[in-house]
Amino acid sequence: MNRRELFKSASALAVAGLLPQAAFAGTNGPDAADKGARETLLLDKGWRFHDGDIAMPVLVTHDQTYNAAKAGRALGAASPAYDDSDWAEVTLPHDFVSFQPIENGTNVDQGYRRRGIVWYRNHLSFSDADRGKHIELQLDGIATFATIWFNGTLVARNWSGYNSTYIDLTPYVTYGDSDNALVVRVDATAMEGWWYEGGGIYRDAWIVKRNPVHIVTDGVFAHPVKEGDEWTIPAEVTVFNSGSKEATAFVNMIVTAPGGIRISEARISVTVPALQRQTVSLNHSLGPVRLWTLDDPYLYEVETELLLPGQTSPGFESHPFTVVLDYVEQFAGCRTQKFDAQTGFYLNDKPLKIKGVCLHQDHAGVGCAVPEGVLDFRLRKLKELGCNAIRFSHNAQNKALMDACDRHGFLVMAENRNFNASTDYLEQLEWLVRRDRNHPSVFLWSVFNEEPMQGTEQGYEMVRRMSAVVKSLDTSRPVTAAMNDGLFTALNVSDAVDVVGINYQQHQYDAFHEAHPDIPMFSSEDTSAFMTRGEYKTDAGKHIMASYDDDAAPWGATHRQAWKEIAPRPFVAGTFVWTGFDYHGEPTPHTWPTNSSFFGIMDLCGFEKTAFYIHQAQWIDDRPVLGLAPHWNWNSGDKVRVMACANLDEVELFVNGKSTGKQAVDRLNMNYWTVDYAPGFIEVRGYRGGKLVSKVRNETTGKAVALRLVKDRPTLTGDGRDAMPVRVEAIDAKGRVVPDAHHKVTFGGTAAIIGLGNGDPNCLEAEKGETRSLFNGLAQVIIQAPEMGRNPTTVINLTARADGLKPANIEIWLDAPKSATPRQPTMSPMMVLDSWFRAPDSAGPPDPNQKAADTDMNSWAWFRPGELFGAAKAEGYSLVAANYTPFARIQKAGGRIVFTNITGICDIYLDGQAIGRKADPAPAGLSVAIPPFNGARRLSLVFKLRAGEPFGLGGPIRIGGPTEA
């Protein structure tokens, strides 16, 4: 049994009552010390979606206005009783904008896709075993502004589409048979950027259940640092106590190497008053370590446990702590970093030129709701490119992507979205640093990008405050900002950061270095060159940009020119090329029908443009690189420019076997020949030390005769979440990709298709559905695995068909997940009557239609079912009532009112008409049929009181269809 299993077992024994009571002796307790370690439950299922806004009811009467101002009494679509049964069912992550058509007249920077206001609702179920736990809702990302209600109470507002929202639901949760209504209104009309931002709940959602005494979310800081010759982890752990009593526990932190080899352990006690948090510090001395490097991203595991002290028990003699209150697992990497104003950047005391790209977060077909399998695909493509750093522009990213950067070995420039020093925005910056400061990949904190105030005193003061927030949380990495102006004003933001990032001001590198020889600098953004994948003739009328690297934005440079300004200057630490992949929105230099960028080294699908091979030649030193452009399907008599990209000594071009000349390799400018086209082939050969080491051939293809599907990897994990891109190719009779094929392809099979793309910036076809045209021979289908636990299928298939071509079919085998994905239980929509009023008791039978006056807020007492009223003091009658409007399907077909628990004798009335009776005073459920009816209704119960006997509604009341009881 490993350590993690051991603690799970200990917690289970504690819950089961099998550990001795002495295990809890000598503590002030938490209120629920036996609740065990945390559960992190995915909340991706059960969501219902409405596209468009739903107006709140207009308040007219005093009664309406008074009650709407109370907790738990949200109106309209935010109400727990709202009818969402006909809303569309969706699974998170869900970028609703990616489903919208591309329409002229909508926002150009959002890719001509309509955004707007939408609603999401879910119905959560919490068992009685959850009572006493701390329950938190975590929403990883909602674009853009969000208002969140839980059980009719507004619990949070979120003001950025890029930061997470953590909400303590504990005060509002109901348990047992109760329905917990979670409602999110998303206002995606608001825009934070000038690129495609998506919309809706486009990242994961989670329910996290913890002991009342627990480690707060993002509450462990354990980033290794080197002090002299020693490696240490000066760790901090923040503990919160949501219980009602002061509690004492122990924080225990263990650092292990892969394979479970323990490196260090540290422990400290913490006493936390009720409803307060405490931060404790621990220090680890690691001894000799294995470094985290780009080629060997070695990660140590950091396990942080919150333990309740107690006696040892049989089977646990070596562990004097028998109850785990909380447990957090994360990873750490040991690496040093340094910026030198004269010689650039150093990783682990070795000089390293930053060869980075800027990335937005979207991908073809899925918008911003990018599955982890596609994120992994994108990072592998960047590794193949020779990229060693990523600037996430201009916002926080999916936390799974940050984890993947640690594993793959990338340096990350983590960038804040909003340049603002007010409280709300400083809190967003603080959240970013807290969440990501443990990642060894993060080496820079960027507080803004290209702000008009960057060269002013006001901008300086804002950055000074933002930098201070970062430094209060992490001093191990420098603060930077991406400046495109204001570098030489008397006071500017460069005076408030540690390292200066410069956007596009290539002509200012030398001047800035001369003026500020002690300030490290790098190119935080450059290039902005244009290419259309697979095209080699610029045609402005058709919005096509040739892939020879001749076209760039007026403010930018070609890929070759930008690197030529950086490579020979040691004081320029490196580059972040705009951009690694094309992205939706911000079409430049063309607009409609162009709806995505031309800037990418790869297109929207991750298919390589010529820029890919240019950067391989510029950046890769440890293996031969040889690329060749263009394809060899031309017209007789064409003069064709041929381009070779190599990191070798010499290259030689052959046309149909005949040499056209050998050239010394130019890694900065690349190598070119202009030749007459003749069907056949071109071949470039690369030499090092006079020896042939590589060759690449492009052949004239025949007409397309078939389709071919190529998997990104052999298998998918059958967890319902894993996904992969599948490459779609049109091929000739010899199996060669036909570079000018544009067939419309229809996809089918048993694989779930979640997105389609082809990399064409001018394509107006839907990215959802089953049909997509090839663009220059290629397209992409993103498929997602089923959940094997619900479906015994072990293999799925994808088919592709196009007129005149032989169809293609592939099978994808499913790997069983290592463990089932823990998910938060949800419920089907059913109307719950949770807002009731009780009239003053009476000696005689009351009128069931009796109501309080509109201005009387006190004679009738409001209550929620679930607890009895207690024992009656005298014989008599008690009237309780609720007003409601049945769901549309109930109004049409009728249904049933289900009382899960009534205690006492009572008569039941609907709009004053008797519909049922409970004659036995003992607690019991009751189901009563109700006829079809349009509009609002009033449900009344008249209890016959018997002195000394309890009465009331001990459980929830639901209204469902005739068969839903």
Tab-separated table of N, CA, C and O in Angstrom, residues 219 343 367:
chain	number	residue	atom	x	y	z
A	219	GLY	N	-3.388	27.173	-1.970
A	219	GLY	CA	-2.835	27.576	-0.682
A	219	GLY	C	-1.477	27.002	-0.350
A	219	GLY	O	-0.983	27.210	0.763
A	343	THR	N	24.422	39.922	-21.366
A	343	THR	CA	24.582	38.630	-22.043
A	343	THR	C	23.306	37.809	-22.133
A	343	THR	O	23.348	36.677	-22.615
A	367	GLY	N	-12.843	26.271	-30.656
A	367	GLY	CA	-12.762	27.600	-30.061
A	367	GLY	C	-11.842	27.595	-28.866
A	367	GLY	O	-10.712	27.096	-28.921
